[in-house]
CSV table of C-alpha atoms and ligand atoms in Angstrom, one decimal:
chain,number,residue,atom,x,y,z
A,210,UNK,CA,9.0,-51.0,38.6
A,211,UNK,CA,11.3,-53.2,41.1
A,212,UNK,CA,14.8,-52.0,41.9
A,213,UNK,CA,17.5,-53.9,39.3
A,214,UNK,CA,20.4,-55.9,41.2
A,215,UNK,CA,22.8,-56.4,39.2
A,216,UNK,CA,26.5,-58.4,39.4
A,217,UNK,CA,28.6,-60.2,37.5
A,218,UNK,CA,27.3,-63.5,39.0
A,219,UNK,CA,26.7,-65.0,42.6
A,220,UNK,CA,28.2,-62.1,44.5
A,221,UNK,CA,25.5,-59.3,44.4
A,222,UNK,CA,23.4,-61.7,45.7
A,223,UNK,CA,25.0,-61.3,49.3
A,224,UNK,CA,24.1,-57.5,48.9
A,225,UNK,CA,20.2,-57.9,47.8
A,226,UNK,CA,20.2,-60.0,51.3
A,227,UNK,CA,21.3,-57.1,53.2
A,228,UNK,CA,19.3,-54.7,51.1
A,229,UNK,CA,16.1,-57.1,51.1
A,230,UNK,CA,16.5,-57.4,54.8
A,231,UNK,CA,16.3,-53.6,55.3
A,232,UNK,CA,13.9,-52.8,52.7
A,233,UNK,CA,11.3,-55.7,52.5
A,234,UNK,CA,8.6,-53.8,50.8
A,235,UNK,CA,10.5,-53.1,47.5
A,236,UNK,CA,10.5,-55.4,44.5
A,237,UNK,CA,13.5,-56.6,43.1
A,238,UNK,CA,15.0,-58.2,39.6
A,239,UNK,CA,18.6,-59.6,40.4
A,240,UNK,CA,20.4,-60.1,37.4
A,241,UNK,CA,23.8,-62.2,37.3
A,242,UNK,CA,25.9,-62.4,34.0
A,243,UNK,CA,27.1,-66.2,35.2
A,244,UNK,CA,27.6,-67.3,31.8
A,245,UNK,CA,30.6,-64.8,31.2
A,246,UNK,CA,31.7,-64.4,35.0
A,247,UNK,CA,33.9,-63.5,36.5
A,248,UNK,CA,34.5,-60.1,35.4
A,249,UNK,CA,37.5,-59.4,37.8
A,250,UNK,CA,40.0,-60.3,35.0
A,251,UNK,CA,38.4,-59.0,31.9
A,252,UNK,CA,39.5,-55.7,30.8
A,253,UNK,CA,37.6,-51.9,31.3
A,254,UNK,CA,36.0,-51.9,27.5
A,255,UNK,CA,34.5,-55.6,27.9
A,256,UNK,CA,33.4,-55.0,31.7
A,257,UNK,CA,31.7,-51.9,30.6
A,258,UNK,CA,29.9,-53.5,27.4
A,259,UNK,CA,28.5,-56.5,29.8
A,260,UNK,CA,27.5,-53.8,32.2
A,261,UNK,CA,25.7,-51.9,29.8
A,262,UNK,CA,23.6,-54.4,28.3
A,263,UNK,CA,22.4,-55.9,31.5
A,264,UNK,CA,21.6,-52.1,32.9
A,265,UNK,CA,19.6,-52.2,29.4
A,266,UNK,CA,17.9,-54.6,30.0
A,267,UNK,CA,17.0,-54.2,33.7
A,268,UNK,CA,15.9,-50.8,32.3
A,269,UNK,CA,13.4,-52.3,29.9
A,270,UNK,CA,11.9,-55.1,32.3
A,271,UNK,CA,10.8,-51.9,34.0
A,272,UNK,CA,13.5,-51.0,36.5
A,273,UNK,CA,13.7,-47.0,37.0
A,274,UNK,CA,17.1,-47.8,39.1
A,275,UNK,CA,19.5,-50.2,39.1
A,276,UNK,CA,22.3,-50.9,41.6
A,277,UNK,CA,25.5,-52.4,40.4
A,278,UNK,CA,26.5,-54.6,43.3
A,279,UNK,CA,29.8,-55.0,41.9
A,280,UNK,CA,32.7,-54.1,42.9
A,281,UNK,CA,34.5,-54.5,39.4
A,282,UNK,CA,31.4,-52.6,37.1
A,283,UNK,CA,31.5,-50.0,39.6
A,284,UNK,CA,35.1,-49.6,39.2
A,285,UNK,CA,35.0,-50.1,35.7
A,286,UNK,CA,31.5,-49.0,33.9
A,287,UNK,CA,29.5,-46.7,36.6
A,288,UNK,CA,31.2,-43.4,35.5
A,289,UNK,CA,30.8,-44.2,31.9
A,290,UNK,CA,27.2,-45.1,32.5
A,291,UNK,CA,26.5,-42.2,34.7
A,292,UNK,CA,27.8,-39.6,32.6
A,293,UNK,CA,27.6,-41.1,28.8
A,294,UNK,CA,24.8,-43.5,28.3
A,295,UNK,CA,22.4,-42.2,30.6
A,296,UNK,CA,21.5,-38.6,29.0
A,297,UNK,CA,20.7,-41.0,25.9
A,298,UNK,CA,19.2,-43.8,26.8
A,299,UNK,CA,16.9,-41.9,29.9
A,300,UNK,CA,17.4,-39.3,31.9
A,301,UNK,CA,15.1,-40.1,34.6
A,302,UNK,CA,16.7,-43.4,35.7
A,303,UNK,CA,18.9,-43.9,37.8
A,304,UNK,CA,22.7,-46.1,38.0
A,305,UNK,CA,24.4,-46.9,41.3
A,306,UNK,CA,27.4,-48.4,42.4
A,307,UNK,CA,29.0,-49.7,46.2
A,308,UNK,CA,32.0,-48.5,45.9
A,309,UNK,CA,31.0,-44.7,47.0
A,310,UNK,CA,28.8,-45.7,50.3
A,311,UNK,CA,31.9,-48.6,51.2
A,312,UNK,CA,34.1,-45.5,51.2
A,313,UNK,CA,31.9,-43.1,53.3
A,314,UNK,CA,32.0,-45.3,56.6
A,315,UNK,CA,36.2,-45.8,56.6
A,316,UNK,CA,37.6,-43.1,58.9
A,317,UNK,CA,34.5,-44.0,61.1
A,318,UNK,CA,36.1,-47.8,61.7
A,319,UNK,CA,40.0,-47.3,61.3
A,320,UNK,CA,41.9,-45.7,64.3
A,321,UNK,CA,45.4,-46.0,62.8
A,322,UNK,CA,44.4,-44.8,59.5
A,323,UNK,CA,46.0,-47.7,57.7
A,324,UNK,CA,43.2,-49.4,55.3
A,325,UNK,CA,43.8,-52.7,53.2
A,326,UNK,CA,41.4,-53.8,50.2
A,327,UNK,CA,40.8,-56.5,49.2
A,328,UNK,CA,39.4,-57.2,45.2
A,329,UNK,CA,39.4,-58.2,42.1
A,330,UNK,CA,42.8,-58.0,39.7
A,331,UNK,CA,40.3,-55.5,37.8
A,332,UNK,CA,39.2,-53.4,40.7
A,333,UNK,CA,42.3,-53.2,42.2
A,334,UNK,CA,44.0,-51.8,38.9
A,335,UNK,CA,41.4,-49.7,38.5
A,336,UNK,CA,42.4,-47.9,41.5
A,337,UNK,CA,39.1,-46.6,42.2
A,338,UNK,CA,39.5,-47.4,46.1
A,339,UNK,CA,42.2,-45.2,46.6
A,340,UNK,CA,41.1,-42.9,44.8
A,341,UNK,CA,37.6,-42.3,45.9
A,342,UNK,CA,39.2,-43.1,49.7
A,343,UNK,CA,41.7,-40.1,48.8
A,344,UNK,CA,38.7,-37.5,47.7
A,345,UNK,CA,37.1,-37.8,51.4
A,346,UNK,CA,39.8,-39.3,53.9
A,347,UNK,CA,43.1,-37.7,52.2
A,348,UNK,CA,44.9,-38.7,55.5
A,349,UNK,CA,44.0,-42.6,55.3
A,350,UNK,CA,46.9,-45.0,53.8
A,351,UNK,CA,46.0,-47.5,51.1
A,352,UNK,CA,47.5,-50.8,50.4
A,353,UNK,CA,45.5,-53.0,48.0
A,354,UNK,CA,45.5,-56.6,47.3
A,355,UNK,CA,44.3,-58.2,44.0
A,356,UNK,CA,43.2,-61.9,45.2
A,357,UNK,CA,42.4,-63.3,41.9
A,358,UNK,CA,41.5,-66.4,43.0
A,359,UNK,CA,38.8,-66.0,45.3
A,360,UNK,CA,35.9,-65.1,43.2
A,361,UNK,CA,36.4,-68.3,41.1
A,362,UNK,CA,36.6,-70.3,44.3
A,363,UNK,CA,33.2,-68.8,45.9
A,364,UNK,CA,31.8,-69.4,42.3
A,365,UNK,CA,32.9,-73.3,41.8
A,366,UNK,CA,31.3,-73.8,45.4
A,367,UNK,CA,34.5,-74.4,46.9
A,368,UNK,CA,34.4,-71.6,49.8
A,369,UNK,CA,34.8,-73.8,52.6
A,370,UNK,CA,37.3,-76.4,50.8
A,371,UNK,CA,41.0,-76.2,51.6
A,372,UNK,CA,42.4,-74.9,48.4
A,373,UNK,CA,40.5,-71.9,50.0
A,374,UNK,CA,42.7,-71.8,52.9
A,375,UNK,CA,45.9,-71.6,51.0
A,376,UNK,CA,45.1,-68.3,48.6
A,377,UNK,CA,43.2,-66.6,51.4
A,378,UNK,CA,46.3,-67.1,53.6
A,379,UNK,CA,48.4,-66.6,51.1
A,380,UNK,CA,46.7,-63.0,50.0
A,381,UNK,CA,46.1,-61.7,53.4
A,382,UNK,CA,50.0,-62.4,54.0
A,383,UNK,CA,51.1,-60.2,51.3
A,384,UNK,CA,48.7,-57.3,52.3
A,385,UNK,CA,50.2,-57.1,55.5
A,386,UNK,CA,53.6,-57.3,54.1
A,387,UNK,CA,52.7,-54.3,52.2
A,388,UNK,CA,51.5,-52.2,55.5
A,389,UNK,CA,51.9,-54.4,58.5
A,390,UNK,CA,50.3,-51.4,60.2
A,391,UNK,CA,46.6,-52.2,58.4
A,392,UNK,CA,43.6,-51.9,61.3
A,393,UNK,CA,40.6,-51.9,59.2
A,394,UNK,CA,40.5,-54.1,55.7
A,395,UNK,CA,37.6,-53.4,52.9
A,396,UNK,CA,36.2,-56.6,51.1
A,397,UNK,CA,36.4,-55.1,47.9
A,398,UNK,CA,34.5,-57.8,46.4
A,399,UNK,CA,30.8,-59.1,46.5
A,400,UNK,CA,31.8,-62.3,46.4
A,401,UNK,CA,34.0,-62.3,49.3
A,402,UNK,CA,31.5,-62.6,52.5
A,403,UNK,CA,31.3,-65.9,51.9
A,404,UNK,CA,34.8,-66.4,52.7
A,405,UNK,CA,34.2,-64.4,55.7
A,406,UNK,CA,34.7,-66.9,58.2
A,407,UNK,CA,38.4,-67.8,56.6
A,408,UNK,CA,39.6,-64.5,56.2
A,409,UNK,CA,38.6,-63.7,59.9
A,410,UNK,CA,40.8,-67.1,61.0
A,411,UNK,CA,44.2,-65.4,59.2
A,412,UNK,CA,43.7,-61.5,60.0
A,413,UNK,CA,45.1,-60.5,63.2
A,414,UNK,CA,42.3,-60.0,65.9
A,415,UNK,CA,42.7,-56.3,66.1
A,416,UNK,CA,41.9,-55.6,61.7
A,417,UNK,CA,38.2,-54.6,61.5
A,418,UNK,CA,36.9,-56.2,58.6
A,419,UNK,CA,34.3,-54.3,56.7
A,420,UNK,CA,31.8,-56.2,54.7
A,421,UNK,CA,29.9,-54.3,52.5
A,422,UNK,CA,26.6,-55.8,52.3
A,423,UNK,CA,24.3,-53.8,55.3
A,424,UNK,CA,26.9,-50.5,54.3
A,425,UNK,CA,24.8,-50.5,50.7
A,426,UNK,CA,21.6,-51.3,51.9
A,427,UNK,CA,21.5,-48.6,54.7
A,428,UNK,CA,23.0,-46.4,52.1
A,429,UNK,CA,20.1,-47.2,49.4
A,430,UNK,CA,17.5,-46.7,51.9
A,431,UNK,CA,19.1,-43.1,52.5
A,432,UNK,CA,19.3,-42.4,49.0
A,433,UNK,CA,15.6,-42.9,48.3
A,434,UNK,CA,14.3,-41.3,51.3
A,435,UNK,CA,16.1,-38.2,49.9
A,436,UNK,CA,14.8,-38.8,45.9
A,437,UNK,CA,11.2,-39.3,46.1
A,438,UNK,CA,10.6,-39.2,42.8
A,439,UNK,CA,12.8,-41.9,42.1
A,440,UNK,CA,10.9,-43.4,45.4
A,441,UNK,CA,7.4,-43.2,44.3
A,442,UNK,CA,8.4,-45.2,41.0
A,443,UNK,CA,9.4,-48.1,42.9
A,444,UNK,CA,6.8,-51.0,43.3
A,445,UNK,CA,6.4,-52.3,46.8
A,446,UNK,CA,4.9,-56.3,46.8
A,447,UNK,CA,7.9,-57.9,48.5
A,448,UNK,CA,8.8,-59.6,45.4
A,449,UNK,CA,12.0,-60.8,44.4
A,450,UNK,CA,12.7,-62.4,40.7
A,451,UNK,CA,15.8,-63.7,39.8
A,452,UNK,CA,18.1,-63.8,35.8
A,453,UNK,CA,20.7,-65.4,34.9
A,454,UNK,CA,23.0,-66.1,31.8
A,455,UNK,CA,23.5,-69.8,33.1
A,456,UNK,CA,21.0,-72.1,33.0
A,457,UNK,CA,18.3,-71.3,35.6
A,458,UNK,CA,19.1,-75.0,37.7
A,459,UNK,CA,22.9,-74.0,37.6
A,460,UNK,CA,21.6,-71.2,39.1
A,461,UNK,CA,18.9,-71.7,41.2
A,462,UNK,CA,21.6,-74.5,43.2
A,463,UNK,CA,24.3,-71.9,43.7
A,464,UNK,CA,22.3,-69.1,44.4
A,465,UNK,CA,20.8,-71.0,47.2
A,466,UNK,CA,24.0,-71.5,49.3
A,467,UNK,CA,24.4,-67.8,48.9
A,468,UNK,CA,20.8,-67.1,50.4
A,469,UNK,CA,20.0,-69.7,52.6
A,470,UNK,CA,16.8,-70.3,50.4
A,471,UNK,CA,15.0,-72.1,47.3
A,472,UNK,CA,14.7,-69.5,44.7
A,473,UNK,CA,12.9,-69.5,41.3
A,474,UNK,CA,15.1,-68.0,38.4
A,475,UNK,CA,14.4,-67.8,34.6
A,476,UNK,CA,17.5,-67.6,31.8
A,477,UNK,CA,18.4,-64.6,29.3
A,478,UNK,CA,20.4,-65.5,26.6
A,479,UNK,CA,24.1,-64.1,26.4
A,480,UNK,CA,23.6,-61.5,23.7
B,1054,DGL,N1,31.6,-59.8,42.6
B,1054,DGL,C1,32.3,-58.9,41.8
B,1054,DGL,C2,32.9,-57.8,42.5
B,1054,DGL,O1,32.3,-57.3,43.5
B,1054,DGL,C3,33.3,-59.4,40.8
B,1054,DGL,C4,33.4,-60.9,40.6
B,1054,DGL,C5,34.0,-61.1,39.3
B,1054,DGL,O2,35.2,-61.2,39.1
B,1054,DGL,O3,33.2,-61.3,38.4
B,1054,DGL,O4,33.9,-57.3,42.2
């Protein structure tokens, strides 16, 4: 009865930190698809299918909700999910994405009303951002970057290498080419706070930057004090377990840098 995590690989896991930090009690499964990440350039019918199968299969190892904490399955599968394969597969559990609680805090950080996002090639063409950006702040102006290099950078371990450097510079120069007037940027991506420190070093000082792990967490803590009966499923022993698609050492070294900790993980196979 934990609470599912899932992403398409190391990302998420920088969002069951945050949530983990704020909700210690729960129990968690995080699930990463490594063996077929990244999503971010894979198109809406094959995001969807991976994203379905893994909410499956949380759903079977017990999970009565199950958070994507991905930018690109949000964008991509939540609505389909929601709406289609939910009445079906059971109506009492529960699917939810980041990209709605990122969107709520905006026009409470930008003062110009000029936002940037950064994400994946897929998020960004999805155009979920702006559009979920235009249903509450209708007044904020959007300019979206696709950094398709990033994710693959953060998985291969090379976050704090130099090739890292030259696409972060090179995407956060084309953003503000696109609205040098930008205040407040959105890391679309779960993946990118741990380029955090890089991205800082080539925004101007005055662009908030808004990370989205402690936005989702505070978020999912509100959401279940409102929804007890989703609540009162949830297990509460502090445990954490940890899937994978990759081999469980692949992943038990990677996941590691991205939580500061030794972890345990076990492998599902691809299909
Ligand atoms: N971390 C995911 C996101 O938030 C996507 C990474 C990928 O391309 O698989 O969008």
């Amino acid at each position: 009865m934990a609470i599912g995590v899932f992403d398409s690989g190391y990302g998420g896991l920088t969002i069951l930190d945050k949530i983990r930090q704020n909700m210690p009690e729960y129990d968690y499964i995080y699930y990463g698809d490594n063996a077929r990440a990244p999503y971010g350039s894979r198109s809406f019918e094959v995001v969807y299918q991976f994203t379905l199968q893994a909410v499956k299969r949380l759903f079977d190892m017990g999970c009565p909700l199950v958070i994507l904490a991905c930018n690109t399955a949000s964008a991509k599968a939540l609505r389909s999910i929601q709406q289609k394969d939910l009445p079906h597969i059971d109506p009492t559990k529960r699917v939810l994405g980041i990209i709605r609680p990122t969107v709520e805090v905006i026009d409470t950080i930008t003062k110009n009303n000029h936002v940037g996002i950064f994400g994946t090639p897929g998020t960004v063409a999805s155009g979920s951002y702006p559009l979920e950006i235009a249903k509450i702040s209708p007044d904020i102006q959007v300019s979206s970057e696709a950094c398709p290099m990033w994710v693959p950078i953060v998985e291969n371990n090379e976050a704090n290498g130099e090739g890292a450097d030259y696409f972060i510079k090179k995407n956060i120069d084309s953003l503000l080419e696109k609205d040098p007037l930008i205040d407040t940027v959105i890391l679309g991506c779960t993946h990118y706070p741990l380029l955090y420190n890089k991205i800082r070093n080539y925004l101007p000082d005055n662009v908030n930057i808004i990370s989205q792990g402690d936005i989702v967490a505070k978020s999912l803590k509100d959401y279940l004090s409102r929804h007890p009966e989703i609540d009162s499923r949830l297990s509460k022993n502090g445990k954490c377990f940890f899937y994978s698609t990759e081999s469980k050492d692949k992943f038990k070294e990677v996941a590691s840098v991205f939580l500061n900790d030794e972890i345990d993980a076990h492998q599902l196979s691809v299909e």
